PDB file of C-alpha atoms in Angstrom:
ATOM      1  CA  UNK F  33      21.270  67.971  40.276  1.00 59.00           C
ATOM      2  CA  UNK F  34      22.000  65.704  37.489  1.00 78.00           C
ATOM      3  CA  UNK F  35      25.177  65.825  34.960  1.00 89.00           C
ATOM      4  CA  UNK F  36      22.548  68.188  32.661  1.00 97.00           C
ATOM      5  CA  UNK F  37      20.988  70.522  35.046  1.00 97.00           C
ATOM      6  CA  UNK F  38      22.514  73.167  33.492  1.00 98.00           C
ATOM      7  CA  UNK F  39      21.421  72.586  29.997  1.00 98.00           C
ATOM      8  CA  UNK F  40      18.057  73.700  28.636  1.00 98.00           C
ATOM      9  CA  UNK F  41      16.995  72.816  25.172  1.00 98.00           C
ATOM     10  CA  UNK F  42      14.930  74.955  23.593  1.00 98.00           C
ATOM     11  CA  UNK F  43      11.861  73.574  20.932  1.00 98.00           C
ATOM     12  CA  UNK F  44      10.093  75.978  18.361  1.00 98.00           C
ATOM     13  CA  UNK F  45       6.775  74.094  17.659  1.00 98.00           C
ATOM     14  CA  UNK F  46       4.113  74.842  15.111  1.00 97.00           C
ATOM     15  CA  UNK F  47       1.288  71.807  14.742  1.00 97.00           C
ATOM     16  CA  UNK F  48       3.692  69.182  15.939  1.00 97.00           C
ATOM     17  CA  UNK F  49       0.748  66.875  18.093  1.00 97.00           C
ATOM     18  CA  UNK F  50       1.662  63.812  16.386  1.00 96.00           C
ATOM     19  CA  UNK F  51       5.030  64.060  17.260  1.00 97.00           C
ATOM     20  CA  UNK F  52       5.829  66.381  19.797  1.00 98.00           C
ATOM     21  CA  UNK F  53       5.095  63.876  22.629  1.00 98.00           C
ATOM     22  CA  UNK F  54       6.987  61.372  22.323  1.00 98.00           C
ATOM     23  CA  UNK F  55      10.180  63.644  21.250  1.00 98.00           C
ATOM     24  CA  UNK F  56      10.236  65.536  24.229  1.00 98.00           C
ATOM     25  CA  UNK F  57       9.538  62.268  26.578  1.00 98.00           C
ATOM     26  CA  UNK F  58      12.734  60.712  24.755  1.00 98.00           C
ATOM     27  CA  UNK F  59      14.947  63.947  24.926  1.00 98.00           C
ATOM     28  CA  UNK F  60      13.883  64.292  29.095  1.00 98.00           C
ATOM     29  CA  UNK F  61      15.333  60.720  29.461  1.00 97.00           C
ATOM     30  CA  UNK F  62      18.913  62.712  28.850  1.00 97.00           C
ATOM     31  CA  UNK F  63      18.088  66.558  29.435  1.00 98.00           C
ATOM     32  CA  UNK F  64      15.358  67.289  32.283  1.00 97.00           C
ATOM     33  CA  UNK F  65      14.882  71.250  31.133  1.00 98.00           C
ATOM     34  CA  UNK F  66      13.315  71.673  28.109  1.00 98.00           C
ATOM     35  CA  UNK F  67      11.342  74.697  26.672  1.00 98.00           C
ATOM     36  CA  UNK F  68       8.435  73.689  23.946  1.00 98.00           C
ATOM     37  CA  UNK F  69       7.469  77.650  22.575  1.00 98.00           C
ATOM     38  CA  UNK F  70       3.769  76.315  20.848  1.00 98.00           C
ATOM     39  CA  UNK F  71       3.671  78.941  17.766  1.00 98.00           C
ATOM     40  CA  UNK F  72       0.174  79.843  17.142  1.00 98.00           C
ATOM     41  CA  UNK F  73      -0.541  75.961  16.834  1.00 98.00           C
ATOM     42  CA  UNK F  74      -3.948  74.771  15.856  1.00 96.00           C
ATOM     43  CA  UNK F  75      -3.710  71.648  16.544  1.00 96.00           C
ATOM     44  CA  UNK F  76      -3.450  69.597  20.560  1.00 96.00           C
ATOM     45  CA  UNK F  77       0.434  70.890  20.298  1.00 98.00           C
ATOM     46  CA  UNK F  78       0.347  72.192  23.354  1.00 98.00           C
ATOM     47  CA  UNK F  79      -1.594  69.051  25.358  1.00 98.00           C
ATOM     48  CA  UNK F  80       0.845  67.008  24.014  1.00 98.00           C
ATOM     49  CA  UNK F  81       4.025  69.389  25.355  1.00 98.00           C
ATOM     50  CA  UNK F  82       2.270  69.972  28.916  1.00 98.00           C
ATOM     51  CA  UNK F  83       1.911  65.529  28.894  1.00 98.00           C
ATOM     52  CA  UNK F  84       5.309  65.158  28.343  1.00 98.00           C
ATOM     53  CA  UNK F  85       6.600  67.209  31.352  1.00 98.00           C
ATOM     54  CA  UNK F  86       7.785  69.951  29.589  1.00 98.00           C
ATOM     55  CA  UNK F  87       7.646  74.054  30.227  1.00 98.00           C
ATOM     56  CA  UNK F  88       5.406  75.464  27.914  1.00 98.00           C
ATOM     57  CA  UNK F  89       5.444  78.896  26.186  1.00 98.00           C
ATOM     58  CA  UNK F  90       2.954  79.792  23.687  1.00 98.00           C
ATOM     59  CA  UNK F  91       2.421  82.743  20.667  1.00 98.00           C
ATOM     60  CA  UNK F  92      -1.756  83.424  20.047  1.00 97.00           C
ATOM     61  CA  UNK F  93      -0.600  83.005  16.262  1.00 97.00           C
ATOM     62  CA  UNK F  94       1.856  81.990  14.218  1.00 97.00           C
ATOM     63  CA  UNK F  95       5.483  84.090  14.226  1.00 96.00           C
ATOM     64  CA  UNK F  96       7.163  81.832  12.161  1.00 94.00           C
ATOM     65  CA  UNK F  97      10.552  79.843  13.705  1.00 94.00           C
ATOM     66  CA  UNK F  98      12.398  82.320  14.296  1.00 95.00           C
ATOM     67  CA  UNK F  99      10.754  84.153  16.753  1.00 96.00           C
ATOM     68  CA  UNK F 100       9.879  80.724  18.569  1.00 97.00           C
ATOM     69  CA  UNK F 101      13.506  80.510  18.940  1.00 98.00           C
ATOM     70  CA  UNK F 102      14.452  83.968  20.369  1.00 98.00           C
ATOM     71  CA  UNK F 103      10.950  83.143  22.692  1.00 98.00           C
ATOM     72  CA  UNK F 104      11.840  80.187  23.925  1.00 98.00           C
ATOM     73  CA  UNK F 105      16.129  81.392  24.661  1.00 98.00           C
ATOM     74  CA  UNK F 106      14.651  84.408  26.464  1.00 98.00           C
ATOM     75  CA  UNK F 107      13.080  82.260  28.260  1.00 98.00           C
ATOM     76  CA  UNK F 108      15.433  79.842  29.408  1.00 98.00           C
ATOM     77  CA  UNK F 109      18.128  82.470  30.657  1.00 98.00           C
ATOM     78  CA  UNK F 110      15.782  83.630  33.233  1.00 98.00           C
ATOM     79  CA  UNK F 111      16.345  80.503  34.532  1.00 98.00           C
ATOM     80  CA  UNK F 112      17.825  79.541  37.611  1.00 97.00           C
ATOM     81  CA  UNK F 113      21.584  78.035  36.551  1.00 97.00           C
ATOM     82  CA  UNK F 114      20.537  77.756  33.003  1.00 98.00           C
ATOM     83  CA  UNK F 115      24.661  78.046  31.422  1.00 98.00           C
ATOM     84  CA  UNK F 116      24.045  76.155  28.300  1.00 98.00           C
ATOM     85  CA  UNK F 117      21.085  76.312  25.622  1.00 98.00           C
ATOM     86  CA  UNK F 118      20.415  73.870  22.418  1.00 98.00           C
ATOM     87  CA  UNK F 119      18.296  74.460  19.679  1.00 98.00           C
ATOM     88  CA  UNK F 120      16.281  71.281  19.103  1.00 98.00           C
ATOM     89  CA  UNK F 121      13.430  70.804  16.052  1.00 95.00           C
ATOM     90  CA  UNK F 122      10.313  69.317  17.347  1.00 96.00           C
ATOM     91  CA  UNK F 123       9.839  67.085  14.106  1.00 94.00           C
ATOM     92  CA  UNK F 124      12.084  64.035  15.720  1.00 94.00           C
ATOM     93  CA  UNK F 125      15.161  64.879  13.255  1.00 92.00           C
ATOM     94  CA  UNK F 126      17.510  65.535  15.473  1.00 95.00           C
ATOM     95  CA  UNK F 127      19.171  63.179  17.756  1.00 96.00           C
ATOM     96  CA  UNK F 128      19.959  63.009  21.706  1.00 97.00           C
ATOM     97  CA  UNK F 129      23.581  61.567  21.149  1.00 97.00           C
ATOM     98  CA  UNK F 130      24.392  63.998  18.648  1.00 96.00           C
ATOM     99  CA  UNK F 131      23.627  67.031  21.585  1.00 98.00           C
ATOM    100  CA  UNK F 132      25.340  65.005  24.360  1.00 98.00           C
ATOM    101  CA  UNK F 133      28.261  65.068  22.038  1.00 97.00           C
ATOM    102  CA  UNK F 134      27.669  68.968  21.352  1.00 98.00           C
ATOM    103  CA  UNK F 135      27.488  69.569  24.582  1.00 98.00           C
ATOM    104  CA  UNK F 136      30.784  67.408  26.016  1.00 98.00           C
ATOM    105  CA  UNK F 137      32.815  69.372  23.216  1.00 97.00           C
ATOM    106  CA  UNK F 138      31.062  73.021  24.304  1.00 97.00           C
ATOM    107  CA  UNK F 139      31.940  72.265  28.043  1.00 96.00           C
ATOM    108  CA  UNK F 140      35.679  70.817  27.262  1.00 97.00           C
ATOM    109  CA  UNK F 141      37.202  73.059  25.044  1.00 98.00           C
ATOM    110  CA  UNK F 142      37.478  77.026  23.822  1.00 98.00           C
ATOM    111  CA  UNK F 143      34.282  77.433  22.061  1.00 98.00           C
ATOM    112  CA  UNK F 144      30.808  80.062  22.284  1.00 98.00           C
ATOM    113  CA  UNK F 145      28.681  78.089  19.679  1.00 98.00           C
ATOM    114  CA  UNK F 146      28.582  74.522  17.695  1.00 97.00           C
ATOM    115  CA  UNK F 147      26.594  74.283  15.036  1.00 95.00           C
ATOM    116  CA  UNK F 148      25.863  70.932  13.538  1.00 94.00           C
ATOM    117  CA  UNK F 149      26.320  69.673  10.093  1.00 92.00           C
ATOM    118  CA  UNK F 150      25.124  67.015   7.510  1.00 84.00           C
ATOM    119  CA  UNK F 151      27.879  67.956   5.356  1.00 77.00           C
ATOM    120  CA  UNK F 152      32.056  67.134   6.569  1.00 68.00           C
ATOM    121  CA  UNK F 153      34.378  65.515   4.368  1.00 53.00           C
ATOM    122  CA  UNK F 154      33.985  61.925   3.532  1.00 51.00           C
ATOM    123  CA  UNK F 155      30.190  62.159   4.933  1.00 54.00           C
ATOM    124  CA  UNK F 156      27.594  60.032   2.954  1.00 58.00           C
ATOM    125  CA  UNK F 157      24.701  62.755   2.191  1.00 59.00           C
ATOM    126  CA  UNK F 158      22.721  60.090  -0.519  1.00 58.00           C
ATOM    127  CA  UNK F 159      19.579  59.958   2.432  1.00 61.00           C
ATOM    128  CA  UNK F 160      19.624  63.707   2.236  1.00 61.00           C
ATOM    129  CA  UNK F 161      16.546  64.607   0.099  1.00 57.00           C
ATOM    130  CA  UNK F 162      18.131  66.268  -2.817  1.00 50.00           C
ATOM    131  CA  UNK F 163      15.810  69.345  -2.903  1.00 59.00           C
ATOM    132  CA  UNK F 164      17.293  69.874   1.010  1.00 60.00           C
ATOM    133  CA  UNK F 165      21.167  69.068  -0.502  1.00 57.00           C
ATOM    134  CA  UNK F 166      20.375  71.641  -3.591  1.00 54.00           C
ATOM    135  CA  UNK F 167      19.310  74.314  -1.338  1.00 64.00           C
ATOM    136  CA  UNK F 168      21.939  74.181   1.542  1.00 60.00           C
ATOM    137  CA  UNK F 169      24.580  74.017  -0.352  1.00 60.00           C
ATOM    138  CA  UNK F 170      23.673  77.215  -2.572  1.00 60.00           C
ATOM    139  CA  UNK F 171      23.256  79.309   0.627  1.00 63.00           C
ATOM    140  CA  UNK F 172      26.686  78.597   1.359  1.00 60.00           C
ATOM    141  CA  UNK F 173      27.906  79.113  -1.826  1.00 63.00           C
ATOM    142  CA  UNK F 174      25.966  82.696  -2.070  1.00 60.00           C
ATOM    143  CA  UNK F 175      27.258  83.633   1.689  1.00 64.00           C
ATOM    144  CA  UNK F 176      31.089  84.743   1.885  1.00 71.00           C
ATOM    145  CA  UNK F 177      30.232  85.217   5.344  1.00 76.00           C
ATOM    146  CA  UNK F 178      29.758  81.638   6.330  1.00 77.00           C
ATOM    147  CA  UNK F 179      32.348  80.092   4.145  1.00 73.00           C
ATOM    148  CA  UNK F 180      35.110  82.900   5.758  1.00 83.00           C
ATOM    149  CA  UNK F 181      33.631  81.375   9.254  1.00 86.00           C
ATOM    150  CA  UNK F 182      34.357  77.472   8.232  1.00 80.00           C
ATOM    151  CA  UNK F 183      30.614  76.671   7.833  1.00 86.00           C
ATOM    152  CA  UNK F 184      29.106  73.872   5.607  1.00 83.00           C
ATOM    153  CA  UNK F 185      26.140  73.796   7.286  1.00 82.00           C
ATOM    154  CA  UNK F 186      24.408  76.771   8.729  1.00 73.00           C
ATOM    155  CA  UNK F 187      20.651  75.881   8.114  1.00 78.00           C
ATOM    156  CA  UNK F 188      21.239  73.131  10.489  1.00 87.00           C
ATOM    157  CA  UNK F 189      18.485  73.800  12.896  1.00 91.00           C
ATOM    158  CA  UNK F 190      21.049  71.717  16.036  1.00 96.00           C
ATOM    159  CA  UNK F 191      22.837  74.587  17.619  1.00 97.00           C
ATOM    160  CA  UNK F 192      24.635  74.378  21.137  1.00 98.00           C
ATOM    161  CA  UNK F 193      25.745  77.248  22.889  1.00 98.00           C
ATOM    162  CA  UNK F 194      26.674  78.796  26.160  1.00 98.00           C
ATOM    163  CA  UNK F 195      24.992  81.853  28.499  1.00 98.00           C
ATOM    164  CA  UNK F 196      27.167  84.501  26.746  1.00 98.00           C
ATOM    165  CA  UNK F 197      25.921  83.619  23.282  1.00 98.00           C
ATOM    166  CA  UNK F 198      22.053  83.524  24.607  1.00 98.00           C
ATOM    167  CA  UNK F 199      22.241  86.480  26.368  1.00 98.00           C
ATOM    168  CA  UNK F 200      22.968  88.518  23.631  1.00 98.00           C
ATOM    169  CA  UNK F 201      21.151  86.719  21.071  1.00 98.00           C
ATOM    170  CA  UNK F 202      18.163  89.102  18.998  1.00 97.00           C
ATOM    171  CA  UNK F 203      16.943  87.403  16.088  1.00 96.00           C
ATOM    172  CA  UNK F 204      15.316  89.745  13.886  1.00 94.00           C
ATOM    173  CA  UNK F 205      14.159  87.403  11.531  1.00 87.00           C
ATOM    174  CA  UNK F 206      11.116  85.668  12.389  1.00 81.00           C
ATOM    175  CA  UNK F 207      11.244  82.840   9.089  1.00 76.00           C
ATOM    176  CA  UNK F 208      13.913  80.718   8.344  1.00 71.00           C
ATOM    177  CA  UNK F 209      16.090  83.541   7.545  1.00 79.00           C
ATOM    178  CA  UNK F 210      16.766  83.154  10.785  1.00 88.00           C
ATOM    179  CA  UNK F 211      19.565  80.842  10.809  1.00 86.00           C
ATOM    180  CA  UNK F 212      21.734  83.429   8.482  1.00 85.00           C
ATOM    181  CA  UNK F 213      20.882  86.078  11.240  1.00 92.00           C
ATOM    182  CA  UNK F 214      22.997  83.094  13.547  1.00 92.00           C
ATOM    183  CA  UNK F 215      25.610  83.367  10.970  1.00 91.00           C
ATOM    184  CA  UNK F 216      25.654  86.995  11.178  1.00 93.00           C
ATOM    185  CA  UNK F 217      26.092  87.350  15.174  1.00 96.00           C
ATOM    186  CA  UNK F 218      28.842  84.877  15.121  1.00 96.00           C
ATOM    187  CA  UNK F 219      30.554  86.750  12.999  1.00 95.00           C
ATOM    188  CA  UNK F 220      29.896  89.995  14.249  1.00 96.00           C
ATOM    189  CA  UNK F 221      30.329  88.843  17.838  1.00 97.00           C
ATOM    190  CA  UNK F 222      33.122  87.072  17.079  1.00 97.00           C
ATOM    191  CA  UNK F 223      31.933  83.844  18.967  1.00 98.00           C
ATOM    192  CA  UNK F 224      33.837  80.683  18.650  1.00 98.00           C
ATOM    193  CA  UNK F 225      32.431  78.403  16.647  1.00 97.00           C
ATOM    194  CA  UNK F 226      32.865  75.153  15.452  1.00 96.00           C
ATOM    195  CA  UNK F 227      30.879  72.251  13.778  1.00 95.00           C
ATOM    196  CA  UNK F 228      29.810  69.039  14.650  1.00 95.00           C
ATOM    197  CA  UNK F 229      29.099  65.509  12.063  1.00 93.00           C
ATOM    198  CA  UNK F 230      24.879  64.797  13.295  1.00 93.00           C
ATOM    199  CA  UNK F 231      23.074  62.533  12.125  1.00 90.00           C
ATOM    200  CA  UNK F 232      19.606  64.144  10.744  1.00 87.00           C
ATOM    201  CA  UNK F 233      16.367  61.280  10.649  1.00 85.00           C
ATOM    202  CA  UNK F 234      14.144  61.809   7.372  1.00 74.00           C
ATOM    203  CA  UNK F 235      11.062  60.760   7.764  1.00 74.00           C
ATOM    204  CA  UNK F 236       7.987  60.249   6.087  1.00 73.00           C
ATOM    205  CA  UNK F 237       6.775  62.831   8.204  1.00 76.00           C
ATOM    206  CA  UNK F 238       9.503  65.297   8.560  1.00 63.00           C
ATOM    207  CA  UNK F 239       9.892  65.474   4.724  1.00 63.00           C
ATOM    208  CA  UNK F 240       6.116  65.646   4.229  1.00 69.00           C
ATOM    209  CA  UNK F 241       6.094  69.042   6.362  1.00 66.00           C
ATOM    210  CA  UNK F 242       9.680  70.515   5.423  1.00 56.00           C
ATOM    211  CA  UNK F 243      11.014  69.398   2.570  1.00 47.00           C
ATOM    212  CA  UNK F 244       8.382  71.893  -0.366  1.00 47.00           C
ATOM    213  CA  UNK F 245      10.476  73.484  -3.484  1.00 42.00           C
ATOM    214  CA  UNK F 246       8.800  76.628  -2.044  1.00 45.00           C
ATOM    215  CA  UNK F 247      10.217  76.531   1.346  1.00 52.00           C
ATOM    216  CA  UNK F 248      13.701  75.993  -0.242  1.00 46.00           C
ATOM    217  CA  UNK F 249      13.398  79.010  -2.707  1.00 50.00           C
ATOM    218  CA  UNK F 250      12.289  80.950   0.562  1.00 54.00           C
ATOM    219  CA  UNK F 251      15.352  79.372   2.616  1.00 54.00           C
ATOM    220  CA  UNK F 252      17.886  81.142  -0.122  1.00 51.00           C
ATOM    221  CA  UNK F 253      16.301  84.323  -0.903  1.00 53.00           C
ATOM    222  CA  UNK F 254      16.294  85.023   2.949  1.00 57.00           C
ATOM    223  CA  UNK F 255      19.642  84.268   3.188  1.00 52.00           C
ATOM    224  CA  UNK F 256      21.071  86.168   0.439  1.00 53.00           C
ATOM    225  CA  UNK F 257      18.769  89.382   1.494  1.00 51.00           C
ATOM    226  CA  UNK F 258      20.674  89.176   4.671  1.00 50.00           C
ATOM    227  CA  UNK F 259      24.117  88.251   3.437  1.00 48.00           C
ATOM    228  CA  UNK F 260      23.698  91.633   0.754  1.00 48.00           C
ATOM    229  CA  UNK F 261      22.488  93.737   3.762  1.00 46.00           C
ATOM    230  CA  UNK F 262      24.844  92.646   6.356  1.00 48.00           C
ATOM    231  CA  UNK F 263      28.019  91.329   4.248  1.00 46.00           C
TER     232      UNK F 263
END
């Protein structure tokens, strides 16, 4: 048993073999249960997961992130002692110390879900590629939901939460719409939430795969379909 045993983080992957090693090696140096779900990859995505010692789930084809996520959560609360669950990118953005310090808060005080953010007060957001700033900030502005809820952040893709939120977590949405669907539950749920100030790592590579004027226009019209049918 180690101070993490009880923690399983949970990686939607989609042609990731470049990266995907060596980001699941680094994140096993801190948290030993980790859940790749390879979605319909067509590249070595899922050599690369099975090499780095972690469990492997895979979709024939491509869902879309969404339904990686709601994959890979059902299955990590099958598993024996599993009590806390983190959703973790598989593009290297995200950082270890950020979840530690996710997880710390989620175990210590009165709270379902934390959702990380790029965006508290005083934060410097000039590394944030501005197409990424342009389109987070209008989903919040078009979603009463998540501004009623505190929220300056809900596309974040760093979410920790505990067994009662990932037991009765059903996203619907397999695209990116999915992380207003998260919005949604909390609210009707009425989970605790709170954010956390991360630290998200553009890179060359990381912008070159998720970062398209296209993806962003997708990104908002998902969210505001969901935010007029759910309000």
């Amino acid at each position: 048993m180690t101070e993490w045993s009880d923690v399983w983080l949970v990686v939607p992957v989609y042609n990731e073999a470049q990266v995907i090693g060596d980001v699941v090696r680094h994140a096993r140096e801190t948290f030993p249960n980790i859940v790749c779900v390879d979605d319909g990859s067509r590249d070595g995505s899922a050599e690369q997961i099975r090499g780095a010692g972690a469990h492997l789930v895979r979709h024939p084809v491509n869902l879309g992130q969404g339904a990686a996520l709601q994959t890979g959560v059902n299955y990590a609360r099958e598993q024996a002692g599993a009590q806390y669950f983190v959703t973790f990118d598989a593009d290297g953005q995200h950082q270890v110390d950020d979840v530690v310090r996710m997880l710390k808060r989620l175990k210590d005080e009165d709270l379902d879900i934390i959702v990380g953010t790029r965006f508290k007060a005083g934060a410097d957001t000039s590394h944030i590629p501005w197409i990424k700033r342009l389109v987070l900030k209008t989903v919040v502005m078009l979603s009463p939901r998540t501004r009623r809820l505190g929220l300056s952040d809900a596309h974040n893709g760093l979410r920790a939460f505990n067994k009662k939120v990932a037991d009765a977590l059903n996203i619907t949405l397999n695209g990116m719409g999915h992380a207003s669907e998260f919005v949604e539950m909390i609210d009707r749920f009425k989970w605790k939430v709170a954010e956390e100030p991360v630290t998200i790592l553009y890179t060359e590579y990381s912008m070159a795969k998720g970062q398209s004027l296209i993806n962003g226009v997708n990104i908002v019209f998902d969210s505001v379909v969901r935010s007029g049918a759910k309000r």
